[in-house]
Short mmCIF file of C-alpha atoms in Angstrom, two decimals:
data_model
loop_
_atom_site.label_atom_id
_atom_site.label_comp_id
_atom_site.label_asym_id
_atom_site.label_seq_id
_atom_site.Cartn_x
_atom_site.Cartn_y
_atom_site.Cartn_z
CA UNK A 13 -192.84 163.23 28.12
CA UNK A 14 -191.22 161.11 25.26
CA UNK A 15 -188.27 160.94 27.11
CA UNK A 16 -189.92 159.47 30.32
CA UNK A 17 -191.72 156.97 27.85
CA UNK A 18 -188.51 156.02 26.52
CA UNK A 19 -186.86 155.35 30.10
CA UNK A 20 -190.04 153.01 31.21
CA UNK A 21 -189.30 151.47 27.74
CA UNK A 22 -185.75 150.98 28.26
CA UNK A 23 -186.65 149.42 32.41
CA UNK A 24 -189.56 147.22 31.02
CA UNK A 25 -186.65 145.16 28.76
CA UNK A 26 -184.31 144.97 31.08
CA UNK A 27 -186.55 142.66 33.51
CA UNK A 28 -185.43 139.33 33.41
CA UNK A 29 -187.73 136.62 31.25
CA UNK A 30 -189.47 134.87 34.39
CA UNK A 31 -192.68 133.75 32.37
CA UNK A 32 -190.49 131.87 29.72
CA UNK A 33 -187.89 129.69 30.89
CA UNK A 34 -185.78 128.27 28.36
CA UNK A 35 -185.10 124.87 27.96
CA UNK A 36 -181.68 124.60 28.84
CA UNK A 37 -182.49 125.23 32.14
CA UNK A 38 -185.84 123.35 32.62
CA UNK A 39 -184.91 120.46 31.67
CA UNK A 40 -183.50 117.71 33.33
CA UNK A 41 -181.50 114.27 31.25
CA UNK A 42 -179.63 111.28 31.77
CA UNK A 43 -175.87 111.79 31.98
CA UNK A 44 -174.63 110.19 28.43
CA UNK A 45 -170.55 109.15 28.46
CA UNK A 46 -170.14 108.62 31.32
CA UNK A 47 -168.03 105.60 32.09
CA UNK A 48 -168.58 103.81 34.93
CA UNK A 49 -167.21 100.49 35.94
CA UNK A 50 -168.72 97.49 34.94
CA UNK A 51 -169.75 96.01 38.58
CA UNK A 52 -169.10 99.18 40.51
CA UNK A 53 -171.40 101.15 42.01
CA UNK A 54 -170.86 104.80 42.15
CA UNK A 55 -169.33 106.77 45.54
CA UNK A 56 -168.37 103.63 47.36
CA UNK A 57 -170.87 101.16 46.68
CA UNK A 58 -169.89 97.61 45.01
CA UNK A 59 -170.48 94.42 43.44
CA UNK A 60 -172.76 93.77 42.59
CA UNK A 61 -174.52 92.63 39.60
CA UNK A 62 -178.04 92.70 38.34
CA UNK A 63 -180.04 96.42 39.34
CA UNK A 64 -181.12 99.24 37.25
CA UNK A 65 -178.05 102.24 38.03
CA UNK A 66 -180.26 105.12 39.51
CA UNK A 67 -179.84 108.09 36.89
CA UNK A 68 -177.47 111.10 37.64
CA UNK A 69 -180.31 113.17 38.08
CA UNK A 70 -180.67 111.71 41.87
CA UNK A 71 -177.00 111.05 42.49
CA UNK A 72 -175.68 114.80 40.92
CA UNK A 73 -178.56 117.06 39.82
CA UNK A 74 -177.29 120.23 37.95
CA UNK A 75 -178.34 123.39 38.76
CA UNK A 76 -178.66 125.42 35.84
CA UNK A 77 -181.16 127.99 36.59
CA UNK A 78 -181.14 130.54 39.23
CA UNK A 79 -184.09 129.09 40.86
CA UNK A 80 -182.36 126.61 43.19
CA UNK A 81 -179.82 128.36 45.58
CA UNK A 82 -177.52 125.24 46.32
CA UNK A 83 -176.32 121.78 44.91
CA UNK A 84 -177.86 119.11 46.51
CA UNK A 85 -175.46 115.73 46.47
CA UNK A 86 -178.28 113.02 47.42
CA UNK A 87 -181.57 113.53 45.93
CA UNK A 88 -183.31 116.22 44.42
CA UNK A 89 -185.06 118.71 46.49
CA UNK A 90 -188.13 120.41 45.05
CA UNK A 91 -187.98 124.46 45.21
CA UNK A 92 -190.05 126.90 45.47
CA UNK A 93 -191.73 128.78 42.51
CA UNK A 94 -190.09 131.67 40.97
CA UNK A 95 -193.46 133.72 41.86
CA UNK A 96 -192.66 133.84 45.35
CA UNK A 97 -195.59 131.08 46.41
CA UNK A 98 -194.83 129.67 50.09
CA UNK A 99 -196.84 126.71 49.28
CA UNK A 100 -194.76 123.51 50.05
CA UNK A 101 -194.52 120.87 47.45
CA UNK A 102 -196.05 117.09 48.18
CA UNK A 103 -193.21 114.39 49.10
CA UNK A 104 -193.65 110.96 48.29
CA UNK A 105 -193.56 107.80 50.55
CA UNK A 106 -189.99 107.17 49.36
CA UNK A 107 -188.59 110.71 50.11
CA UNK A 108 -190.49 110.96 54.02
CA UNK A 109 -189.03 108.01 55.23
CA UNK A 110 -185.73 106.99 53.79
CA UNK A 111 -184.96 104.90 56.25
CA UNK A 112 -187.67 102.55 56.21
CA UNK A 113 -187.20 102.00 52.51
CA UNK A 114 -183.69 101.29 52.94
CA UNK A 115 -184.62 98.85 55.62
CA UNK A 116 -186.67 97.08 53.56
CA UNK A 117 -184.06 97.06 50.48
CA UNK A 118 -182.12 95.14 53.46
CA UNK A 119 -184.50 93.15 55.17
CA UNK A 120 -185.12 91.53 51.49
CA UNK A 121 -181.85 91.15 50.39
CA UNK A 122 -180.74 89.01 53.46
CA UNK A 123 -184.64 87.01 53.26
CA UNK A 124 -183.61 86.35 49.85
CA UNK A 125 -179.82 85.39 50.12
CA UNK A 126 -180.63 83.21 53.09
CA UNK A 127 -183.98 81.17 51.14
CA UNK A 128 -181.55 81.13 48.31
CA UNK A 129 -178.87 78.91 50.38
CA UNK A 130 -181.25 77.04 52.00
CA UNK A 131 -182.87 75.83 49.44
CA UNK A 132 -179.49 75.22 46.95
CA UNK A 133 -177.86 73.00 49.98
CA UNK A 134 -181.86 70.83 50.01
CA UNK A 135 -181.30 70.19 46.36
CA UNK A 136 -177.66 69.03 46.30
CA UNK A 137 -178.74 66.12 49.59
CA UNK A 138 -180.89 64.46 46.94
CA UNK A 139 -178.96 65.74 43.44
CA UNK A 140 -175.66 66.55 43.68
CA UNK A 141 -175.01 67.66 40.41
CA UNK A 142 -173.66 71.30 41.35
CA UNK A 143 -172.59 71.68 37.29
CA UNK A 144 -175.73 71.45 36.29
CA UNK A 145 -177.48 73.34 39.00
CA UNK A 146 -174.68 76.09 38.28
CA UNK A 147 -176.37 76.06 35.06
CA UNK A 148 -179.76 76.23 36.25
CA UNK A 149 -178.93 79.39 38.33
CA UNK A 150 -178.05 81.65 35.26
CA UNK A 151 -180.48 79.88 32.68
CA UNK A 152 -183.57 80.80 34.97
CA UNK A 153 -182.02 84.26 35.46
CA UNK A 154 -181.54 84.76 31.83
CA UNK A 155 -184.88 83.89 30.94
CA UNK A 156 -186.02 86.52 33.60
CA UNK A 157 -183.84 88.84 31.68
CA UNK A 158 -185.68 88.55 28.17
CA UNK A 159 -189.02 88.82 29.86
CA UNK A 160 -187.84 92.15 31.13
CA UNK A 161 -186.55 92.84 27.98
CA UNK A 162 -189.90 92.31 25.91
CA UNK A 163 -191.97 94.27 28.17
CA UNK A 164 -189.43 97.08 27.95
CA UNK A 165 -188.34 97.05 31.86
CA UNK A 166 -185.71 98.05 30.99
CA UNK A 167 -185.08 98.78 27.59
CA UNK A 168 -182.46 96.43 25.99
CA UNK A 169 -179.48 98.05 25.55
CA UNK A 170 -177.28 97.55 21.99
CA UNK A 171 -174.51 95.26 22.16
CA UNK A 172 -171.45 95.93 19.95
CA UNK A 173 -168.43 93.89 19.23
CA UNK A 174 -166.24 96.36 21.13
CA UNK A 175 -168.50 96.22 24.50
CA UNK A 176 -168.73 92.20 23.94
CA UNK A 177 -164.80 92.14 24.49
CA UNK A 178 -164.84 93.85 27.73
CA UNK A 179 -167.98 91.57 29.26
CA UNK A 180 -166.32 88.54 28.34
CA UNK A 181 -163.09 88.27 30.71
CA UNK A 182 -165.61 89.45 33.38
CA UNK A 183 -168.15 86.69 32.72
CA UNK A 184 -165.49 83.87 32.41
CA UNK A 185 -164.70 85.01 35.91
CA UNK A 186 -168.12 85.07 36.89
CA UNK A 187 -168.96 82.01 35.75
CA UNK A 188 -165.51 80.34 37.15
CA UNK A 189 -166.70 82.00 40.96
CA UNK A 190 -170.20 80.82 40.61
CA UNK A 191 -169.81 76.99 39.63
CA UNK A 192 -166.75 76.77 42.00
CA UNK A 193 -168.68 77.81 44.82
CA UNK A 194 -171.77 75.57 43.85
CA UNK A 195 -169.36 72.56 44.48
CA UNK A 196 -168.11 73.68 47.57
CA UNK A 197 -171.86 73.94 48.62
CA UNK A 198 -172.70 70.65 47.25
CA UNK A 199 -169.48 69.12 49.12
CA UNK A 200 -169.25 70.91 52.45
CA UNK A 201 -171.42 72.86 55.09
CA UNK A 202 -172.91 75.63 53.79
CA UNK A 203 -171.32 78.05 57.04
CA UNK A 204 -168.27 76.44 56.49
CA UNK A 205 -168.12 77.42 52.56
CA UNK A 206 -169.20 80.95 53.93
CA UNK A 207 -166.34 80.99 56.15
CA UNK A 208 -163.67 80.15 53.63
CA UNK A 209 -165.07 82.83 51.32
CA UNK A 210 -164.77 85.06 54.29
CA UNK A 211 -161.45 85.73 52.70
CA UNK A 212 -162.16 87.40 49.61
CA UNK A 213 -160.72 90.76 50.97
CA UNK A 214 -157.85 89.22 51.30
CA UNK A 215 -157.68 87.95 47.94
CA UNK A 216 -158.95 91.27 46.58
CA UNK A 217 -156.05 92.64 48.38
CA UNK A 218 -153.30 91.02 47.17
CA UNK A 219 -154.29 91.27 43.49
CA UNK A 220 -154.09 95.50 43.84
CA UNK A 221 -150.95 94.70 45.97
CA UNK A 222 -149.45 93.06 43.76
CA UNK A 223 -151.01 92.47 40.37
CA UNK A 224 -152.37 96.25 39.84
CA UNK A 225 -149.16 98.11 41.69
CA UNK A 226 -151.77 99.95 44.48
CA UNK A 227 -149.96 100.67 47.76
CA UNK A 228 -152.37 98.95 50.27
CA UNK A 229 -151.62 100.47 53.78
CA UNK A 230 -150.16 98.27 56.60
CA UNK A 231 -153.74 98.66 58.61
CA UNK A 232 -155.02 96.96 55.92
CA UNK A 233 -153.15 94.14 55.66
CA UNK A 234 -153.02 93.86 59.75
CA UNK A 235 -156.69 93.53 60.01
CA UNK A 236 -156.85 90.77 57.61
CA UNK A 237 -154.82 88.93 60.01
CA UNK A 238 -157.75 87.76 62.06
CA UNK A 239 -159.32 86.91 58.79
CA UNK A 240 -156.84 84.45 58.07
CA UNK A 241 -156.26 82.72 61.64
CA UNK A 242 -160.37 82.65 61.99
CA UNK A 243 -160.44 80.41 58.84
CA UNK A 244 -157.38 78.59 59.56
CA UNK A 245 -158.77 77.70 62.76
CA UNK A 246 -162.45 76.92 61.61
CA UNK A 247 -160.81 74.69 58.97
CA UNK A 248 -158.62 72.40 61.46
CA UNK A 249 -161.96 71.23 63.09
CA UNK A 250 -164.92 71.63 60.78
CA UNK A 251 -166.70 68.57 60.59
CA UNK A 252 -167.83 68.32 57.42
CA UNK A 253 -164.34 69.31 56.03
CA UNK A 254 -163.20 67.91 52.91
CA UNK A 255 -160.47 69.39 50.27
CA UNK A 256 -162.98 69.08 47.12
CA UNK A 257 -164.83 71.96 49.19
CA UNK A 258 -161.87 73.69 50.48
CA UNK A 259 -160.48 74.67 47.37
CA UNK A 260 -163.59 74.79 45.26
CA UNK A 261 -164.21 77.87 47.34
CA UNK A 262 -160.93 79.15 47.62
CA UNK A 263 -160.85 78.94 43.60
CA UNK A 264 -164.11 80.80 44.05
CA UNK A 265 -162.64 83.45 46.05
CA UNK A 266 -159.39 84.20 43.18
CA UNK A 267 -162.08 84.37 40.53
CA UNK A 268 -164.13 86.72 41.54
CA UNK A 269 -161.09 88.87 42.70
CA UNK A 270 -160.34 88.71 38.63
CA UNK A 271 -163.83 89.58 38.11
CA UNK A 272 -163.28 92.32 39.99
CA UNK A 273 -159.94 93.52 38.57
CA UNK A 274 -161.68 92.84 34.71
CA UNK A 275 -164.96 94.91 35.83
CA UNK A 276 -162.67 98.07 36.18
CA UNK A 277 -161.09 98.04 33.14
CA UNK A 278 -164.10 97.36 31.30
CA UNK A 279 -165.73 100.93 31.50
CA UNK A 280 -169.05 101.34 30.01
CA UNK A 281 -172.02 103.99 29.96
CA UNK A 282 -174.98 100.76 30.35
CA UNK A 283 -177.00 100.34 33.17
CA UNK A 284 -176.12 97.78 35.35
CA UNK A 285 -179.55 95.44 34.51
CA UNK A 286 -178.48 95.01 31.15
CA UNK A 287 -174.72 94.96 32.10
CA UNK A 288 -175.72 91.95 34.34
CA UNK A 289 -178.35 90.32 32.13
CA UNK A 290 -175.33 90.23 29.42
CA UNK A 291 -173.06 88.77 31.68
CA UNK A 292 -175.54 86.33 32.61
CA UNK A 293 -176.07 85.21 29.03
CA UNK A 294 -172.29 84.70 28.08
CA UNK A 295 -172.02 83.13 31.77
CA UNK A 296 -174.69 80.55 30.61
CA UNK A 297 -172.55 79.59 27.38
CA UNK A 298 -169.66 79.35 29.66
CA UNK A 299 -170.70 76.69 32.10
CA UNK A 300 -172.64 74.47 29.64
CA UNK A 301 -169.86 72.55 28.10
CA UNK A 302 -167.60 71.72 31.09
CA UNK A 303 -171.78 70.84 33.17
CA UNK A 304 -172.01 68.48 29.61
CA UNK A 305 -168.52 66.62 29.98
CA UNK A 306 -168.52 66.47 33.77
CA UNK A 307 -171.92 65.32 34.76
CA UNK A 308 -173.92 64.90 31.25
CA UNK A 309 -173.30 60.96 31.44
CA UNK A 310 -174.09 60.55 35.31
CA UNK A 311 -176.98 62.74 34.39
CA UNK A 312 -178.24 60.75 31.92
CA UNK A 313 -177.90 57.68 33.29
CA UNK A 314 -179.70 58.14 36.49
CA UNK A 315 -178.95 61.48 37.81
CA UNK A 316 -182.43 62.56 37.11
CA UNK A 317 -184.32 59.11 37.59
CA UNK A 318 -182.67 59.05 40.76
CA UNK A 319 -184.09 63.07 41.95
CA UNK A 320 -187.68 62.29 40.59
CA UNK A 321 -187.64 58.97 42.43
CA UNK A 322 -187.09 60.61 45.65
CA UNK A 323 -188.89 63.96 45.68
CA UNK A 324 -191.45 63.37 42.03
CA UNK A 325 -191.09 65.46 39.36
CA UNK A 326 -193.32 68.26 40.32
CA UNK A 327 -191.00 68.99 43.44
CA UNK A 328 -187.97 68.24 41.39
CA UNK A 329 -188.56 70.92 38.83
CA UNK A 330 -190.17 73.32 40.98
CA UNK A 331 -186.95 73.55 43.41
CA UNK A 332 -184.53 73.82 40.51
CA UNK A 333 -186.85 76.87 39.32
CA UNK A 334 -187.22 78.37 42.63
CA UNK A 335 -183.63 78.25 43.32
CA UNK A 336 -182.85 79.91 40.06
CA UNK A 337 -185.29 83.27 40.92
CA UNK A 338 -183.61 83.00 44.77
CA UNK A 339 -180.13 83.61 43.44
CA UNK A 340 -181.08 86.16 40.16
CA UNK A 341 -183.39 88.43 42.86
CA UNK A 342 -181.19 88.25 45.87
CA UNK A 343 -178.34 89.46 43.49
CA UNK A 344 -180.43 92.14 41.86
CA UNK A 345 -181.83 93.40 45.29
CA UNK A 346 -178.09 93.23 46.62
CA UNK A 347 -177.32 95.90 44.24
CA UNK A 348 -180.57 98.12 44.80
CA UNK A 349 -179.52 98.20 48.27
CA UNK A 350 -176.05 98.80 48.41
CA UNK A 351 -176.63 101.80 45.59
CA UNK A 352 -178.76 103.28 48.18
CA UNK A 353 -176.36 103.52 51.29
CA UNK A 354 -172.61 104.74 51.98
CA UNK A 355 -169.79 102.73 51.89
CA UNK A 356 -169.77 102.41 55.57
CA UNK A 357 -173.31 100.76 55.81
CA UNK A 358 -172.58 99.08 52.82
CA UNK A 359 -169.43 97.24 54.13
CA UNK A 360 -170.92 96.58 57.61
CA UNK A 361 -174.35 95.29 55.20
CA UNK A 362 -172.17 92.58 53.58
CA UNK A 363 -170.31 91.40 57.13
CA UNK A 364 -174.06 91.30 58.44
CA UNK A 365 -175.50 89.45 55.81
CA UNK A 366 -172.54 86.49 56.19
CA UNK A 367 -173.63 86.10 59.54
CA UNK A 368 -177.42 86.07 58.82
CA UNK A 369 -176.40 83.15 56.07
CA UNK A 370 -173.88 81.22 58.00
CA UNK A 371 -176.19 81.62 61.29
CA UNK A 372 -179.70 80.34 59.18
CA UNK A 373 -177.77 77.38 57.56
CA UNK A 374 -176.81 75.92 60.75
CA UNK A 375 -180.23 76.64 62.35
CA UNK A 376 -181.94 74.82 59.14
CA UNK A 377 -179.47 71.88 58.49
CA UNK A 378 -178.66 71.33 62.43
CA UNK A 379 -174.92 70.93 61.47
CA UNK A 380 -172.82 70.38 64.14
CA UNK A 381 -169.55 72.61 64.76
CA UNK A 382 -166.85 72.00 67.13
CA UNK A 383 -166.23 75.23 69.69
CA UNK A 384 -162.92 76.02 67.96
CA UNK A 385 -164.94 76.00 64.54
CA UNK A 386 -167.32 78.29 66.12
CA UNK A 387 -164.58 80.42 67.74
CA UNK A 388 -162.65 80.39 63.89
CA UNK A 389 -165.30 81.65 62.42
CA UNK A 390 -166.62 84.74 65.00
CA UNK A 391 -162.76 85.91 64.73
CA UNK A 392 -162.39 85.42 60.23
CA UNK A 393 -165.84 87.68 60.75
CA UNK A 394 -164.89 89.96 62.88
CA UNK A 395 -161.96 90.32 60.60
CA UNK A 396 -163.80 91.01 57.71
CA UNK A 397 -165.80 93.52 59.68
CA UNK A 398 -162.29 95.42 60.62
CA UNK A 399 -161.25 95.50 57.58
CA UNK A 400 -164.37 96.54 55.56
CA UNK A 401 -164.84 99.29 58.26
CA UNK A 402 -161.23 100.71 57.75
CA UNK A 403 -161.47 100.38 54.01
CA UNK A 404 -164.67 102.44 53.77
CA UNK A 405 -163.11 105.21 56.24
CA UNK A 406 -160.18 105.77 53.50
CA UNK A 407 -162.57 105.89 50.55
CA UNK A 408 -164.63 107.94 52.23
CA UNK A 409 -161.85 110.05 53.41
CA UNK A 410 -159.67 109.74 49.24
CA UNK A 411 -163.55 111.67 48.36
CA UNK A 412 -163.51 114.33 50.94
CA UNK A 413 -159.92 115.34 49.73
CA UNK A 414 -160.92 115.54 46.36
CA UNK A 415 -164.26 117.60 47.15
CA UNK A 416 -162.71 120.15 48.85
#
């Protein structure tokens, strides 16, 4: 009898602990130290500057428990109880339809980027000041930023001296791309500015060519091709052409290729809201002193009289406000939305969105364009489009092979 006592004894403390989980394996965290590049957007995505980085917990959950059977690589899925219960547990809105939420993220991004140009091209035909409206852009954004901040959404992140070192090449560039294109907009057609930056790829190209030592493949380079005759072509016969605007944007186009090449060296474990909200603020210092020397006089003298005479003062400052939101919300929903596809919809997203903007501007302004301008500019497109399509299939491709 005591021995069969002692045998239940012995079977009752071998059972495993399923009333008392421990913690380890209950609990779910934010990944700490782990670097990611400033600007980049994990698995593919890219640029783009101003959204709160979704926490590892959706992109890589770990499994620690024996609960959950498999890994799941794109969003946690809930599973079942360790009692056995086949009840099924509620999904949310966002998790039953994926898709519609994406296409929203989208739809809002383009509504946004499109208002945004609209509007910025309406302010430079009656002030065309794009120094000072460069300005304007980042201080409205920045103020956005420490309203977030005080309410705690999100939580300010510490800056360091170390961290400061590694924003500031990337916001010089920032703030070099941003101005530069502002007085291309304020000199030429908005499409055609579009169309000239069309050839950031190529730019972005050439600098891991030949500035970081990457091997870029000769499909690569051929489907840039049509980039380059597109824009050649769209530049022979644009009407509003003018070289102020020409190389403003092409100036544009080698700066934020340097942004780019800065953002991966400067590796950091901060969210991308306060990575961009920093970047913002030393942007701001950035492009005050050259928007003081170039226009401050002009400015002063009758720059403003001259706006308020036209469109009054309410209109005035309301635009330059309104335009400042427009380009700090189309950029933070750019990121939101790109962090949410793969790189495949997220290159053809950015070729799409060119030809929403380019399209809207010439619907809203009624510029005219020659047929070769308009036959440029569908090739440099389609270009971009070939190229962002073949570069996605290798990165996608580089992460299978190092899956598996």
């Amino acid at each position: 009898m005591e021995s069969r006592v002692l045998s239940r004894t012995t079977a009752i403390a071998a059972l495993p602990k399923l009333f008392r989980p421990s913690r380890e394996a209950a609990s779910f965290g934010f990944a700490t130290g782990v670097k990611t590049p400033v600007g980049l957007v994990k698995d593919g995505g890219s640029l783009t500057w101003g959204r709160q980085l979704r926490p590892v917990l959706l992109l890589e959950p770990v499994q620690t428990g024996p609960v959950c059977s498999r890994r799941e690589k794109t969003a946690v899925q809930p599973c079942r109880a360790a009692s056995g219960s086949s009840g099924e547990a509620k999904t949310g809105f966002l998790e039953k339809y994926p898709a519609l939420v994406t296409g929203s993220f989208f739809f809002m991004w383009y509504f946004l980027n499109v208002i945004f140009n609209i509007l910025n091209k309406k302010i430079y035909n009656y002030f065309p000041y794009p120094y000072f409206v460069s300005v304007i852009h980042l201080f409205v954004g920045v103020v956005y930023c420490l309203a977030s901040w005080s309410v705690g959404l999100p939580k300010r992140a510490p800056m360091d001296s170390k961290l400061l070192k590694l924003l500031i090449p990337v916001a010089v560039c920032h703030a070099i791309g941003h101005v530069t294109s502002n007085v291309s907009f304020a000199a030429v057609a908005v499409s055609f500015t579009h169309t000239i930056k069309a050839l950031e790829p190529f730019f972005n190209a050439a600098a891991s060519q030949f500035v970081l030592g990457q091997s870029i493949p000769i499909t690569l380079w051929l489907s840039l091709a049509p980039v380059v005759i597109g824009v050649s072509m769209a530049s022979l016969t644009e009407l509003s052409f003018n070289w102020l605007g020409f190389i403003s944007a092409m100036i544009s186009n080698v700066s934020f290729t340097y942004r780019s090449l800065y953002s991966k060296k400067a590796m950091t474990d901060m969210d991308s809201t306060n990575i961009y909200a920093y970047i913002s603020i030393i942007a701001l210092f950035v492009c005050l002193p050259p928007a003081i020397i170039v226009e401050g006089p002009q400015l002063m003298k009758h720059g403003f009289n001259d706006a308020i005479a036209k469109v009054g003062l309410t209109k005035f400052i309301s635009d330059l406000f309104w335009v400042g939101m427009f380009y700090h919300l189309y950029n933070q929903l750019a990121t939101n939305t790109l962090e949410r596809v793969a790189p495949l919809t997220h290159a053809v997203g950015n070729v799409l969105k060119r030809v929403f903007v380019i399209g809207f501007s010439i619907i809203a302004f009624g510029n005219k364009i020659s047929t070769q301008t308009a036959i440029g500019t569908s090739i440099a497109i389609a270009g971009v489009a070939l190229y962002s399509l073949i570069k996605a299939k290798m990165e996608e491709e580089k992460r299978q092979m190092k899956s598996t």
